[in-house]
Amino acid sequence: MTHNDHPHNAPGQPETASTENLPQQVPGQTQEDQPGRETEMTPGPIVIREGYRGSGKLEGKVALITGGDSGIGRAVAVHFAREGADVAIIYLDEHEDAQATVKMVEAEGRRALAIAGDIGQPDFAAQAVTRVIGELGGLNVLVNNAAEQHPQKSITDITPEQLERTFRTNIFGIFYLTQAALPHLQKGAAIINTTSVTAYKGSPELLDYSSTKGAIVALTRSLSQALAEQGIRVNAVAPGPIWTPLIPSTFEKEKVESFGQDVPLGRLGQPAEVAPAYVFLASEDSSYVSGQVIHPNGGNVVNG
């Protein structure tokens, strides 16, 4: 199976597929604005595997996920909800995508909250956490997932404005959200940061983005040590080529069409193949895991 041009499911119904029916590749396509919109992607990303059964791993928990409107963040939200968690998502301005994610979480019988704003602004981060505590009654899992990337042919093409913006969203946002959330996190809480395979392999056209992702690895390791005495675990996930809205909103059509074809498994990955790593790191199954990185990347072997 190569291109899979099935229509999008109705709002509240996540895209699903069995493992053997996952798309191997996607048709060339682009979107003009970042971070991109899932409603404009063909095919839509697979959010959760057919037959994924929750077992109450996150029963009674409250999770906050940045970039939770689409892509990996949406998949994590749906998986968390199926495992019993109430879910708040933060997104920039993709209102249609965000409301679709809310409906998916609610369809799992859980409470959902969507908050629009820029995580790179410390005041917003604090306000968002306050809303989560006030409306959902607590916070147990923080997923710092939102990011942006802007490819450039040369380091000389990266403007000061782009450099500052990329670091503000990808790194400053993690600091601000974590600082705001920490007073509310109790022993047993989990923080999960989304880094990238580019932190380990590098990327010649994503110099600033790769730099932020490397910083996230260092932050994860350092913060895990800083919070160990409080019983708060901090880990990261480093996805490889995953089919999310960031891809068509970042790259040219030709690169989108070949996206993921160069990994050992020979295909792009789906959010549904990444989200279970977050479930593991958020749950008691990983109670002895902190400061680590999981690598769902299609078989690329990296150090770390």
JSON list of N, CA and C in Angstrom, two decimals, residues 48-54:
[
{"chain": "A", "resi": 48, "resn": "ILE", "atom": "N", "xyz": [-4.82, 6.65, 16.10]},
{"chain": "A", "resi": 48, "resn": "ILE", "atom": "CA", "xyz": [-4.77, 5.53, 17.04]},
{"chain": "A", "resi": 48, "resn": "ILE", "atom": "C", "xyz": [-5.01, 4.25, 16.26]},
{"chain": "A", "resi": 49, "resn": "ARG", "atom": "N", "xyz": [-4.34, 3.19, 16.64]},
{"chain": "A", "resi": 49, "resn": "ARG", "atom": "CA", "xyz": [-4.49, 1.92, 15.94]},
{"chain": "A", "resi": 49, "resn": "ARG", "atom": "C", "xyz": [-5.88, 1.33, 16.16]},
{"chain": "A", "resi": 50, "resn": "GLU", "atom": "N", "xyz": [-6.40, 0.67, 15.13]},
{"chain": "A", "resi": 50, "resn": "GLU", "atom": "CA", "xyz": [-7.63, -0.09, 15.31]},
{"chain": "A", "resi": 50, "resn": "GLU", "atom": "C", "xyz": [-7.39, -1.14, 16.39]},
{"chain": "A", "resi": 51, "resn": "GLY", "atom": "N", "xyz": [-8.31, -1.23, 17.31]},
{"chain": "A", "resi": 51, "resn": "GLY", "atom": "CA", "xyz": [-8.19, -2.26, 18.33]},
{"chain": "A", "resi": 51, "resn": "GLY", "atom": "C", "xyz": [-7.35, -1.89, 19.53]},
{"chain": "A", "resi": 52, "resn": "TYR", "atom": "N", "xyz": [-6.83, -0.63, 19.58]},
{"chain": "A", "resi": 52, "resn": "TYR", "atom": "CA", "xyz": [-6.08, -0.23, 20.77]},
{"chain": "A", "resi": 52, "resn": "TYR", "atom": "C", "xyz": [-7.04, -0.19, 21.95]},
{"chain": "A", "resi": 53, "resn": "ARG", "atom": "N", "xyz": [-6.74, -0.97, 22.97]},
{"chain": "A", "resi": 53, "resn": "ARG", "atom": "CA", "xyz": [-7.61, -1.05, 24.14]},
{"chain": "A", "resi": 53, "resn": "ARG", "atom": "C", "xyz": [-6.94, -0.40, 25.34]},
{"chain": "A", "resi": 54, "resn": "GLY", "atom": "N", "xyz": [-7.60, 0.56, 25.92]},
{"chain": "A", "resi": 54, "resn": "GLY", "atom": "CA", "xyz": [-7.10, 1.15, 27.15]},
{"chain": "A", "resi": 54, "resn": "GLY", "atom": "C", "xyz": [-7.26, 0.18, 28.31]}
]
